PDB file of C-alpha atoms and ligand atoms in Angstrom:
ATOM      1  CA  UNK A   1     -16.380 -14.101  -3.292  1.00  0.00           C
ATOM      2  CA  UNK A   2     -16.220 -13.086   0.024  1.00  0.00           C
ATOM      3  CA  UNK A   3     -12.961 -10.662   0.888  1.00  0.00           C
ATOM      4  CA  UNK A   4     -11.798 -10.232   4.448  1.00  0.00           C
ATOM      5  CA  UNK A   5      -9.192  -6.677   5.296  1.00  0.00           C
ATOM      6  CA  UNK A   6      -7.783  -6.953   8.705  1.00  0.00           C
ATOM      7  CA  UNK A   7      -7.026  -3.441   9.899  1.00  0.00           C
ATOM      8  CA  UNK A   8      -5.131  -1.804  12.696  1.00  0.00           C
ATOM      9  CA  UNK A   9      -6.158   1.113  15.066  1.00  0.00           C
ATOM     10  CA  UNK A  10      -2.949   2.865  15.547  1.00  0.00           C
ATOM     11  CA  UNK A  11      -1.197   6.249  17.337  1.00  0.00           C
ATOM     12  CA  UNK A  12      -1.298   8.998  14.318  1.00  0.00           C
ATOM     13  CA  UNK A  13       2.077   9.192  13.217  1.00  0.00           C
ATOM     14  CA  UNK A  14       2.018  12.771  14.029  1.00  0.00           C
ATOM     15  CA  UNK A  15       1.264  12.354  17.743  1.00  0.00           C
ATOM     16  CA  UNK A  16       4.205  12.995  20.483  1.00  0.00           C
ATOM     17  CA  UNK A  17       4.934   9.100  21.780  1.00  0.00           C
ATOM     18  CA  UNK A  18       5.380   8.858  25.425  1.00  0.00           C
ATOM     19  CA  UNK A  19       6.541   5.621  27.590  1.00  0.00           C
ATOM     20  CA  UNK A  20       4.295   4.536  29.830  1.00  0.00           C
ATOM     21  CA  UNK A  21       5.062   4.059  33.295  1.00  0.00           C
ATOM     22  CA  UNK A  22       5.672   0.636  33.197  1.00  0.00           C
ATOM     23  CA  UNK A  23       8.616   1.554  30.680  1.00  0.00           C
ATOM     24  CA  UNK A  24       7.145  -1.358  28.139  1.00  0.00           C
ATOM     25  CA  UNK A  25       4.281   0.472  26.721  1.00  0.00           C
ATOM     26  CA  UNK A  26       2.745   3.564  25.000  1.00  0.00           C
ATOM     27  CA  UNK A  27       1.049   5.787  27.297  1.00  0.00           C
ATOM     28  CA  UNK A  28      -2.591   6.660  25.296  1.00  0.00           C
ATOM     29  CA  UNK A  29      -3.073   9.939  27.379  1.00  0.00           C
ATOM     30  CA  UNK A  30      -4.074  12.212  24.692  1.00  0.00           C
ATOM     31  CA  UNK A  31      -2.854  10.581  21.275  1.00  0.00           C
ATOM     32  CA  UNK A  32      -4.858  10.308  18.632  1.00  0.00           C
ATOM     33  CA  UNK A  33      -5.915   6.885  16.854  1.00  0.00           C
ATOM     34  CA  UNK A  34      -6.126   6.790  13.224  1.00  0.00           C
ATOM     35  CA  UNK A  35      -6.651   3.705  10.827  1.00  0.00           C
ATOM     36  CA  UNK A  36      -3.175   2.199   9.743  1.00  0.00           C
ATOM     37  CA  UNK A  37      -2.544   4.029   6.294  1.00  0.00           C
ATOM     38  CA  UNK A  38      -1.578   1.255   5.062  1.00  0.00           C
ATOM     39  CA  UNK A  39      -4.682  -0.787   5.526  1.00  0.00           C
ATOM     40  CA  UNK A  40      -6.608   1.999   3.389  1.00  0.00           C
ATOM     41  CA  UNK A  41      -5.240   0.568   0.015  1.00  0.00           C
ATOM     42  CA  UNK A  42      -6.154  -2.633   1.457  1.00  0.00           C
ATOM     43  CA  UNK A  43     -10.069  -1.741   2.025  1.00  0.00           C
ATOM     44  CA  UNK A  44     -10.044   0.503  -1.025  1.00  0.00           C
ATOM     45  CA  UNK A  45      -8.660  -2.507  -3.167  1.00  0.00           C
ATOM     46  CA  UNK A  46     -11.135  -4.738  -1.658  1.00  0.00           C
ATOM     47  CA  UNK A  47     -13.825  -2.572  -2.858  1.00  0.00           C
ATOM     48  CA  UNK A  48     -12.580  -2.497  -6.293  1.00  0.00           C
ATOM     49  CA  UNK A  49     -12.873  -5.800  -6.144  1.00  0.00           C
ATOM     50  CA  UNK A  50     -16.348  -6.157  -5.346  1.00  0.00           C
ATOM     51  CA  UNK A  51     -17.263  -3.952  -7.374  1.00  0.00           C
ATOM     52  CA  UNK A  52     -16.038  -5.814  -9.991  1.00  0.00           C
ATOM     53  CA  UNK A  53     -16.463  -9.644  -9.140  1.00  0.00           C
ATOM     54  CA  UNK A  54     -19.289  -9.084  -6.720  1.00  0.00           C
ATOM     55  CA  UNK A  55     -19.938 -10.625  -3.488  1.00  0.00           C
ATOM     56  CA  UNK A  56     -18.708  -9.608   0.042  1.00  0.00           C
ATOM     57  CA  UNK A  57     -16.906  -7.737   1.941  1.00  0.00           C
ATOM     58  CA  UNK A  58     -15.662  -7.792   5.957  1.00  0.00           C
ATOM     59  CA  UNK A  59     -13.224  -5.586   7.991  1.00  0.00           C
ATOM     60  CA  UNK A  60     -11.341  -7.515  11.052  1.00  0.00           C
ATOM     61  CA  UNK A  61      -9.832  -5.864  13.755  1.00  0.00           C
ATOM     62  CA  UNK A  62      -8.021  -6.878  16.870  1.00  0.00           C
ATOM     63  CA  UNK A  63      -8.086  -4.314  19.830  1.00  0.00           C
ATOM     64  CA  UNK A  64     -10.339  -2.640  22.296  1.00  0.00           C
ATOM     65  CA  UNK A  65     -13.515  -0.497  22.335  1.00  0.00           C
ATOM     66  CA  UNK A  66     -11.667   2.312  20.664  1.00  0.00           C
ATOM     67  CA  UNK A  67     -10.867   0.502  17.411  1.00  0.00           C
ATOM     68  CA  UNK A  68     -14.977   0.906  16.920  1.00  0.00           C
ATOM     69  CA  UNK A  69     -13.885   4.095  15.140  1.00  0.00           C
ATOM     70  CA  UNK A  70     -11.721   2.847  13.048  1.00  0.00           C
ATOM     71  CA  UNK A  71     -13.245   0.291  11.861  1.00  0.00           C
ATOM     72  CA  UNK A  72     -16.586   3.037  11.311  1.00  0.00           C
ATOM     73  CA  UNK A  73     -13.738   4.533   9.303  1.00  0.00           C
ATOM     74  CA  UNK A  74     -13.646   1.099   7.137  1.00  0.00           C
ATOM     75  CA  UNK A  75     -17.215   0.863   6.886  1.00  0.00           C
ATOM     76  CA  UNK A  76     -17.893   4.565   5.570  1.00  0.00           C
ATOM     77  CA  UNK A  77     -15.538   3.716   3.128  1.00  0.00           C
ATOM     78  CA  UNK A  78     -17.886   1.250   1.809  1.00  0.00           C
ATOM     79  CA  UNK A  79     -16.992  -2.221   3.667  1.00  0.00           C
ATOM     80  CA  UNK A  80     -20.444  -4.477   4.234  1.00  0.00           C
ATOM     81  CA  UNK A  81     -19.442  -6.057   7.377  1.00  0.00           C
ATOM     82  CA  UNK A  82     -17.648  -5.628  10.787  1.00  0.00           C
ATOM     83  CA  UNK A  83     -15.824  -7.861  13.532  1.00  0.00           C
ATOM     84  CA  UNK A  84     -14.541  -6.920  16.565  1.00  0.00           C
ATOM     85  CA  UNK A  85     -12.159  -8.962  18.079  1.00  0.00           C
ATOM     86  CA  UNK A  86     -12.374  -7.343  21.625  1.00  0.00           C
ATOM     87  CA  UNK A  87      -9.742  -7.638  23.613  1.00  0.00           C
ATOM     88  CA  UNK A  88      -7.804  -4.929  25.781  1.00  0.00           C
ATOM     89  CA  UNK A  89      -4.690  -7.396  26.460  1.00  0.00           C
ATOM     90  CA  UNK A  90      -1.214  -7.401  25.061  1.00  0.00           C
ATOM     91  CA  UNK A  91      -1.203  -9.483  22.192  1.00  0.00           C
ATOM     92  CA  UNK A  92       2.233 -10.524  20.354  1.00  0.00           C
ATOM     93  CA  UNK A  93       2.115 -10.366  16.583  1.00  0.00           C
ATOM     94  CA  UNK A  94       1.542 -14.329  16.199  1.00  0.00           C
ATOM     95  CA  UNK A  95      -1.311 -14.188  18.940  1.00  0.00           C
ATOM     96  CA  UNK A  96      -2.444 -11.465  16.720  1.00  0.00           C
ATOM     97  CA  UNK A  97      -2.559 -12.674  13.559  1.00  0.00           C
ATOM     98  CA  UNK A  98      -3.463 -16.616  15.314  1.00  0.00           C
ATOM     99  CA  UNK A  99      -6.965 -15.011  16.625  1.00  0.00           C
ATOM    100  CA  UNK A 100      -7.378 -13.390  12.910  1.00  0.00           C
ATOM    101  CA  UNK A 101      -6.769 -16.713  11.214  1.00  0.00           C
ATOM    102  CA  UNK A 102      -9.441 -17.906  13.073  1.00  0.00           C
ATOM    103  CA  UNK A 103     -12.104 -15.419  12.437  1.00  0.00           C
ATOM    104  CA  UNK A 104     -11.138 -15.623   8.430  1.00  0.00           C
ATOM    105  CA  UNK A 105     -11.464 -19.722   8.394  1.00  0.00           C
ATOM    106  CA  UNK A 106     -15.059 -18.590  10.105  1.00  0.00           C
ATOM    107  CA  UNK A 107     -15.947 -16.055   7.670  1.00  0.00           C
ATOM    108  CA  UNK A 108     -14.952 -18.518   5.462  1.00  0.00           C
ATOM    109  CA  UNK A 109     -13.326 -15.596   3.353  1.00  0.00           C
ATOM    110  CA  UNK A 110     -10.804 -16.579  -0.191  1.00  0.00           C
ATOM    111  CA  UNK A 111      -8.957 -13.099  -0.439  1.00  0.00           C
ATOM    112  CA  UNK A 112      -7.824 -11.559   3.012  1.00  0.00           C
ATOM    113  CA  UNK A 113      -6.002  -8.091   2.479  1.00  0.00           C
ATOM    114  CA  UNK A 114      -3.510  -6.704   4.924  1.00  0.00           C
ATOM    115  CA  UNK A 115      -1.575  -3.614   4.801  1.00  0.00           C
ATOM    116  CA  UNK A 116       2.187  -4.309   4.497  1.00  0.00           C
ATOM    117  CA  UNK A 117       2.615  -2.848   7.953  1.00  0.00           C
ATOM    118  CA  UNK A 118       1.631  -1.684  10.853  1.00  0.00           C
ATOM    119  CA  UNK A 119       2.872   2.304  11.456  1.00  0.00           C
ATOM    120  CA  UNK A 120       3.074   1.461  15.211  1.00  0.00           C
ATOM    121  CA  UNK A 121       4.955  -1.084  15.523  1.00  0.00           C
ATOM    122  CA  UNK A 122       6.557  -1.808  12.357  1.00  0.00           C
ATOM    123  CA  UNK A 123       6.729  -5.646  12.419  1.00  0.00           C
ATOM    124  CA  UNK A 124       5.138  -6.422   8.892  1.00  0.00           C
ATOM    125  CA  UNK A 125       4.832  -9.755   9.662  1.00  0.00           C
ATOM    126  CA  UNK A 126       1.018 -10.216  10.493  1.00  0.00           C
ATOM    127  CA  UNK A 127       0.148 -10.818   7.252  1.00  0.00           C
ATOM    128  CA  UNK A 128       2.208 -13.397   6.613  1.00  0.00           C
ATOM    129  CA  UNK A 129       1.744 -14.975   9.750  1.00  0.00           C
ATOM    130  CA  UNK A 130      -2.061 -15.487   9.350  1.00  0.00           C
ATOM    131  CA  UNK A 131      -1.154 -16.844   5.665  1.00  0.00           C
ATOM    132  CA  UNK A 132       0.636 -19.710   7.101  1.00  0.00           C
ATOM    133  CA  UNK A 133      -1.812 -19.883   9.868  1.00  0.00           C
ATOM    134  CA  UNK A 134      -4.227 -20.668   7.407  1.00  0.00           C
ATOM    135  CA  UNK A 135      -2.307 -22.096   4.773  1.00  0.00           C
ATOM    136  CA  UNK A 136      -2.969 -19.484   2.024  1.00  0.00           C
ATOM    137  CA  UNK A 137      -0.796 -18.532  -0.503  1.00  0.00           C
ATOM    138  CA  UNK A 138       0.571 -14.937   0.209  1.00  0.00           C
ATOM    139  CA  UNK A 139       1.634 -12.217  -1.918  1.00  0.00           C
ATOM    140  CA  UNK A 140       3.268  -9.290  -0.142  1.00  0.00           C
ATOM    141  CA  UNK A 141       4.025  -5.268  -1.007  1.00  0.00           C
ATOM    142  CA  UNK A 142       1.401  -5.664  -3.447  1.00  0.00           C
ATOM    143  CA  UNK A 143       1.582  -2.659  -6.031  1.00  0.00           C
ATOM    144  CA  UNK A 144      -0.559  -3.760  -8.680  1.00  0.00           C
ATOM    145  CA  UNK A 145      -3.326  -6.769  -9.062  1.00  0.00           C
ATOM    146  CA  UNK A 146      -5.718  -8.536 -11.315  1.00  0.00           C
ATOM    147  CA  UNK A 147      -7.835 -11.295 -10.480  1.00  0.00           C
ATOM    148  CA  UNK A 148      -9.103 -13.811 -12.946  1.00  0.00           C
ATOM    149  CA  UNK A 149     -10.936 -16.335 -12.242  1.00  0.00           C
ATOM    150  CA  UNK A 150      -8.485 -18.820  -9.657  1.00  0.00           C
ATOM    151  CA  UNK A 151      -5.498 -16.978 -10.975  1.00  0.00           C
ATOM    152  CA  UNK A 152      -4.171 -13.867  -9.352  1.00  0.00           C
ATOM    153  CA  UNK A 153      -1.133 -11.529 -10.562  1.00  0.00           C
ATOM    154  CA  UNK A 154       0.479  -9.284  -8.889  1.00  0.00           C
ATOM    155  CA  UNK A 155       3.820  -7.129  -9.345  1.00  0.00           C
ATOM    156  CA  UNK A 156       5.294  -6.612  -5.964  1.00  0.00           C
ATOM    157  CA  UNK A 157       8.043  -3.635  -4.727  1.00  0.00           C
ATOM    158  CA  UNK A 158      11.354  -4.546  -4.841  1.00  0.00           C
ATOM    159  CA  UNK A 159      14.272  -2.607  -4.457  1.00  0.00           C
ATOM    160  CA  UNK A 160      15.252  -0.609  -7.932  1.00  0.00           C
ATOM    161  CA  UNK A 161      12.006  -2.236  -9.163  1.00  0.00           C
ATOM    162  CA  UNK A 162       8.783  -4.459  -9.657  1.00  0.00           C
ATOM    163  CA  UNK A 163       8.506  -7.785  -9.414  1.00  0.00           C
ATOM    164  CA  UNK A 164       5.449 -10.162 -11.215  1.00  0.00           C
ATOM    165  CA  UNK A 165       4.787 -12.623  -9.602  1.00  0.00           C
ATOM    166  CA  UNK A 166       1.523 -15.985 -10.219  1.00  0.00           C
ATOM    167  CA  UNK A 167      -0.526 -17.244  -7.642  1.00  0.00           C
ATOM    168  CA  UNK A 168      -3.892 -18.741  -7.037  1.00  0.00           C
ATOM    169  CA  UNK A 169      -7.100 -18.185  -4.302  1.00  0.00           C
ATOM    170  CA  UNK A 170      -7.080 -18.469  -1.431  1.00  0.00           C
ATOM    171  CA  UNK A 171      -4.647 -15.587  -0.909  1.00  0.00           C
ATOM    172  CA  UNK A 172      -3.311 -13.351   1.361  1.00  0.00           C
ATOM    173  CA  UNK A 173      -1.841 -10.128   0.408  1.00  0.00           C
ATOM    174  CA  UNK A 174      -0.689  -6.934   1.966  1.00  0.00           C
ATOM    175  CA  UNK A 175      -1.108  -3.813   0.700  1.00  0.00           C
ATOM    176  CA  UNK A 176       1.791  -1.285  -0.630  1.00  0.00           C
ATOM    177  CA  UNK A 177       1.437   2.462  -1.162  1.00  0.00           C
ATOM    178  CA  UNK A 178       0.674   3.026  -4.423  1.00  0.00           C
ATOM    179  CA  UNK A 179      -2.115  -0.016  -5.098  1.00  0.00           C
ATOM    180  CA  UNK A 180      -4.643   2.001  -5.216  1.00  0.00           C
ATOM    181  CA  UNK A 181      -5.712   5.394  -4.538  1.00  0.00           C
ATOM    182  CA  UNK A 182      -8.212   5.449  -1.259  1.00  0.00           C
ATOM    183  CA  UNK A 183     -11.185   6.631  -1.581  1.00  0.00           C
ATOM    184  CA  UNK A 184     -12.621   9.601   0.279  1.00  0.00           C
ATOM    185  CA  UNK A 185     -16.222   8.166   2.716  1.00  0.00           C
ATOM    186  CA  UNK A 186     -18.880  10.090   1.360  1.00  0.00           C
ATOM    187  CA  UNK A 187     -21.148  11.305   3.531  1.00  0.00           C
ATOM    188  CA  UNK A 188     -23.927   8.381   2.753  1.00  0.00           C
ATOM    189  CA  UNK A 189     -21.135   6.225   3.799  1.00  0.00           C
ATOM    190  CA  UNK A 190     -20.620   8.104   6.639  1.00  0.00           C
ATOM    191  CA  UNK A 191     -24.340   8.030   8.197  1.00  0.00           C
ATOM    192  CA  UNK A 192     -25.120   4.643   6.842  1.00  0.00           C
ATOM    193  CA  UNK A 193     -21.663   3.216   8.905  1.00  0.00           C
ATOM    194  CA  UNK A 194     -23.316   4.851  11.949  1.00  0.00           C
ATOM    195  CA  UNK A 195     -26.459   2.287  11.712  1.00  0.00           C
ATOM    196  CA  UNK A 196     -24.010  -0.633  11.220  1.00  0.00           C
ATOM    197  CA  UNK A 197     -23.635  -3.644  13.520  1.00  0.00           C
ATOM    198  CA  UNK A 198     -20.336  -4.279  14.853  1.00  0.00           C
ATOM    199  CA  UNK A 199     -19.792  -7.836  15.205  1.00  0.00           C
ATOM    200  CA  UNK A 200     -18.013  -8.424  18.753  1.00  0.00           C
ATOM    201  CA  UNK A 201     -15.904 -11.733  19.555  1.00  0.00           C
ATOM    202  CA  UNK A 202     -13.674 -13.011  22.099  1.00  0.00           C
ATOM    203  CA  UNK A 203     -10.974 -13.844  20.090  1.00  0.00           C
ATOM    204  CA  UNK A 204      -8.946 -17.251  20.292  1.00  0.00           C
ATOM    205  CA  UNK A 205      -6.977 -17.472  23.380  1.00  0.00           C
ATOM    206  CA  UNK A 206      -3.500 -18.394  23.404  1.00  0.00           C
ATOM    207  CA  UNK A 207       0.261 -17.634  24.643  1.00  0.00           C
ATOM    208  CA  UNK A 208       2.412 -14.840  23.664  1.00  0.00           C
ATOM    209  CA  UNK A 209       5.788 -15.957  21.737  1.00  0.00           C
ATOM    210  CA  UNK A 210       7.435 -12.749  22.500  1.00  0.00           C
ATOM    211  CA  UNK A 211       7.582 -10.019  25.761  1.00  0.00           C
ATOM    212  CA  UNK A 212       8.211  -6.564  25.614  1.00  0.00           C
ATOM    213  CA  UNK A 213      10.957  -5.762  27.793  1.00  0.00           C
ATOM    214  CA  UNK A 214      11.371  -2.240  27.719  1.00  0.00           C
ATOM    215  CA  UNK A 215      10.926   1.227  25.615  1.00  0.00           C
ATOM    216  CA  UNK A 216      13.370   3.467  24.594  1.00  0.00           C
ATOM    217  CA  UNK A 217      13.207   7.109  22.843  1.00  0.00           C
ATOM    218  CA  UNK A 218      16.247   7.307  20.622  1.00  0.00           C
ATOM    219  CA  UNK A 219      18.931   9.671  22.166  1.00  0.00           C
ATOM    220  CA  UNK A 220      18.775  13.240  21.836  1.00  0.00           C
ATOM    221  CA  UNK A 221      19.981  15.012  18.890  1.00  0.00           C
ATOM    222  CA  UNK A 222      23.110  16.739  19.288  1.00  0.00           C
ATOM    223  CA  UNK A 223      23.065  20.628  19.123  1.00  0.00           C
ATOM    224  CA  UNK A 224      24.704  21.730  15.710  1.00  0.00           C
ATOM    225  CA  UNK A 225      27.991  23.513  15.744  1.00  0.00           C
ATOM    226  CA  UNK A 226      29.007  26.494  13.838  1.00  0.00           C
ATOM    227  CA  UNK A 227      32.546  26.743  12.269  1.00  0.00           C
ATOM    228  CA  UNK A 228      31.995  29.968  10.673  1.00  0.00           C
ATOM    229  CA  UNK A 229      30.377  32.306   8.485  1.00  0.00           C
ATOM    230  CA  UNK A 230      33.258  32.519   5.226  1.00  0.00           C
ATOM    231  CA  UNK A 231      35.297  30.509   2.939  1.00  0.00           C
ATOM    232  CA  UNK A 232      38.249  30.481   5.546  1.00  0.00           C
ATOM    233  CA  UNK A 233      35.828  27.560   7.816  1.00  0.00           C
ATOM    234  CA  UNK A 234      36.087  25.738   4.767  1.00  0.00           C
ATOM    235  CA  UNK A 235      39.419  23.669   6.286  1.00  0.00           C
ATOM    236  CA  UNK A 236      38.353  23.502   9.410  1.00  0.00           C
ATOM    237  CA  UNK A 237      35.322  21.990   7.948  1.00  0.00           C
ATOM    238  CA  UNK A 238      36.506  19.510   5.987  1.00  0.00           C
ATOM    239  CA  UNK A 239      38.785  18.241   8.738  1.00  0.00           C
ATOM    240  CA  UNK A 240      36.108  17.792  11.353  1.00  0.00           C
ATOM    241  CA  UNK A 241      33.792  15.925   8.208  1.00  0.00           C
ATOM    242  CA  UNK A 242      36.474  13.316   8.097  1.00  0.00           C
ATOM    243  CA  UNK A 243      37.811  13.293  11.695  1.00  0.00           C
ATOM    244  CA  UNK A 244      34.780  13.670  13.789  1.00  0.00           C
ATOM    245  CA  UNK A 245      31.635  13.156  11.510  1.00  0.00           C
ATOM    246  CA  UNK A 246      33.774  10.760   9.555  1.00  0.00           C
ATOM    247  CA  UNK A 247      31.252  10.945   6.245  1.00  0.00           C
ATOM    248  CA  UNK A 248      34.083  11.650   3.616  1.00  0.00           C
TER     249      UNK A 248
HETATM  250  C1  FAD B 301      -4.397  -4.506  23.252  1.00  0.00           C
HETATM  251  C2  FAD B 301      -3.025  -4.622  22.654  1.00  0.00           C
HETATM  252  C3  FAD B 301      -1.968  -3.920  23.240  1.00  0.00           C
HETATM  253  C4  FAD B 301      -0.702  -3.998  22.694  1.00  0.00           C
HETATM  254  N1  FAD B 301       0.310  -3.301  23.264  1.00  0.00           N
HETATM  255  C5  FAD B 301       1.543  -3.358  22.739  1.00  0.00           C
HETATM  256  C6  FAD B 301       2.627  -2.643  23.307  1.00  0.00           C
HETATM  257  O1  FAD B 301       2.469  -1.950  24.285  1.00  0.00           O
HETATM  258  N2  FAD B 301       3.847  -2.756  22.713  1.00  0.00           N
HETATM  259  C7  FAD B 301       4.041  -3.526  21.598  1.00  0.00           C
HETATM  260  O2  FAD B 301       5.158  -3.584  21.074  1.00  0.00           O
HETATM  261  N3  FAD B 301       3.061  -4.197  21.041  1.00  0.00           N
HETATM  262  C8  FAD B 301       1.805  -4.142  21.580  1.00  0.00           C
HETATM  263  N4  FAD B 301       0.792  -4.852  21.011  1.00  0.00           N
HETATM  264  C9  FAD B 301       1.098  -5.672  19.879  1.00  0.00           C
HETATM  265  C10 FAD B 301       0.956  -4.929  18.606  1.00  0.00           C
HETATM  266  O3  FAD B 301      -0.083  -3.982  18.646  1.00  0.00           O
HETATM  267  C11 FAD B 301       0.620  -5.939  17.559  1.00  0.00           C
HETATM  268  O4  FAD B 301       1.756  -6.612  17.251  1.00  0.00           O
HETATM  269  C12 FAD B 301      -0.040  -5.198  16.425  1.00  0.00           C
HETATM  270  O5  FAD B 301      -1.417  -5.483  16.464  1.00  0.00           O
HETATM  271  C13 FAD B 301       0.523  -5.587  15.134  1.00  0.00           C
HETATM  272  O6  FAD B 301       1.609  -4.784  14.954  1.00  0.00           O
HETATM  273  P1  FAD B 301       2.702  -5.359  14.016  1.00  0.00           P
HETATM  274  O7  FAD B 301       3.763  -4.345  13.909  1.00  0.00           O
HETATM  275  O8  FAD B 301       3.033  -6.727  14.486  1.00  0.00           O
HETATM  276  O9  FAD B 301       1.852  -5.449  12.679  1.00  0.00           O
HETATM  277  P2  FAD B 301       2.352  -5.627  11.216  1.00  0.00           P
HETATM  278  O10 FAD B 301       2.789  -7.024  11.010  1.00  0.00           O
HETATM  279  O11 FAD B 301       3.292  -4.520  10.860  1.00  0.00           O
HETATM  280  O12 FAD B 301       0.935  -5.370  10.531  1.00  0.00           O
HETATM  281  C14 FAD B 301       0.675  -5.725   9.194  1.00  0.00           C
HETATM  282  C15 FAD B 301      -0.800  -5.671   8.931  1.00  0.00           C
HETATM  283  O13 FAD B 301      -1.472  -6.615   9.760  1.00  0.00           O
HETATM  284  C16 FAD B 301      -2.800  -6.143  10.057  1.00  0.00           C
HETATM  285  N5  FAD B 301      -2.938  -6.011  11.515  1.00  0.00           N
HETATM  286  C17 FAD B 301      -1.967  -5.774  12.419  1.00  0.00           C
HETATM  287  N6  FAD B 301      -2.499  -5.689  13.649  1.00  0.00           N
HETATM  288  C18 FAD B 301      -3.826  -5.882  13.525  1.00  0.00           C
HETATM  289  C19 FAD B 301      -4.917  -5.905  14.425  1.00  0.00           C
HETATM  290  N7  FAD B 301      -4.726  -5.720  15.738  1.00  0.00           N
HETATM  291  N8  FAD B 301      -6.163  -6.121  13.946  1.00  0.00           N
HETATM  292  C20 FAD B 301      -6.352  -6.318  12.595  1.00  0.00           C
HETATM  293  N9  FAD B 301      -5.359  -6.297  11.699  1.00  0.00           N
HETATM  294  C21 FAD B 301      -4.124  -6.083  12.151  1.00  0.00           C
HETATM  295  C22 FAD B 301      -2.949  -4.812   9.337  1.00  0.00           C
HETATM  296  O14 FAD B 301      -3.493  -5.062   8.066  1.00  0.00           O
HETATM  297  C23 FAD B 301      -1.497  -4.348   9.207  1.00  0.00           C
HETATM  298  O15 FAD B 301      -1.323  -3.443   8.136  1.00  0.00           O
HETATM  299  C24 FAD B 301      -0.489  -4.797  21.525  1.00  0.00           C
HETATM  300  C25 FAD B 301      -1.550  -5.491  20.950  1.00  0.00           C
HETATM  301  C26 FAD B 301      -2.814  -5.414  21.496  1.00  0.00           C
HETATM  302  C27 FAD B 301      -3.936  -6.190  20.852  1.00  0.00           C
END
């Protein structure tokens, strides 16, 4: 079978976000990229997969020259294959997930794994997207899987609990936290992802649905307030929780 994981290059959620000067965009000065976390259950999954069916496995990735590393990242891991789909321009998530649709139905890949979301810009809907796209079936917030045969099961997060749900190949699914736990590139991995070939593509052309007006950083915290230091702030306290912070 062959399995496809689409994976994001994305700001470590650690780095300090600035606006760009246009007001609509990150500025990259300085941040680091790491892979979406995310998208590491989906490759590690995907390896647990061939190891156990066999066959084939590809990493996709949508971006510019510096998402080589992570998908290096992907192949260390123990992915077969790579595919760049090089292109430095603003894509919307349907032009996104339109040009990865495309490069799938050419791999000809069943499975396609996606992490449930991107940690940059939060849309989860890529995944879905490229599901319809292609007219897959589509499991999301995957936290547990078998394969058999056609069949595929799956319990998905829901709120207060799991969910199992039925499907059949071919399938999309995106990847929760707790699928899997990723494994670690060893340092084989490491030197043999090196020698790899990185597949590079001009990926599908097509129209934006969506434009980014502007960025804004949430407001700035207000400075805390001290009432006092005994029991006897304990009125003032209470009044100001109801009246001003109005919690209780
Ligand atoms: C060059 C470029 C510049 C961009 N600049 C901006 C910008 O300044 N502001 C802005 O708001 N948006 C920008 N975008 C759009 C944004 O990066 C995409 O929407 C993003 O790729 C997907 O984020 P999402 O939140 O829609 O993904 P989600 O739907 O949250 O992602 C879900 C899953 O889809 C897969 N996936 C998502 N993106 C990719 C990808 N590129 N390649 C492979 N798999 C992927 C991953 O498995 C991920 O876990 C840009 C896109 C590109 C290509």
């Amino acid at each position: 079978m062959k399995i496809a994981v689409c994976v994001s290059h994305v700001p470590d959620t650690a780095a300090k976000i600035v606006i760009g000067a246009d007001g609509k965009s990150i500025d990259p000065t300085g941040v680091q990229y790491i892979i979406n976390p995310y998208d590491e259950f989906a490759i590690e999954e995907a390896l647990k997969l061939k190891e156990k069916l066999g066959g084939e496995t590809v990493v996709i990735t949508l971006g510019g020259e510096s998402s080589k590393e992570t998908i290096r990242k992907s192949l260390a891991m123990g992915i077969d294959n790579a595919v760049l789909l090089k292109d430095d321009n603003f894509r919307d998530s349907f032009l996104v997930a339109a040009a990865l649709a495309s490069e799938i139905k050419n791999q000809n890949a069943e499975l396609v794994f996606f992490g449930k979301q991107s940690v940059d810009y939060d849309n989860s809907i890529v995944g879905q997207m490229t599901a319809e796209i292609l007219g897959y079936n589509c499991v999301t917030v995957v936290v547990n899987l078998k394969i058999e045969g056609n069949k595929i099961l799956a319990e998905r997060e829901i709120e207060g609990g799991k969910e199992v749900v039925e499907t059949s190949l071919p399938a999309v699914i995106t990847a929760q936290k707790g699928l899997n736990e990723p494994r670690y590139a060893s340092l084989k991995g490491i030197m043999t992802a090196k020698k790899k070939v990185i597949e590079e593509k001009k990926p599908a052309a097509g129209s934006n649905k969506l434009e980014i007006l502007a960025m804004k950083k949430p407001p700035a915290k207000q400075p805390g307030k001290i009432i006092g230091t005994d029991a006897g702030a304990v009125p003032e306290l209470v009044k100001l929780l109801k009246e001003e912070a109005k919690v209780i």
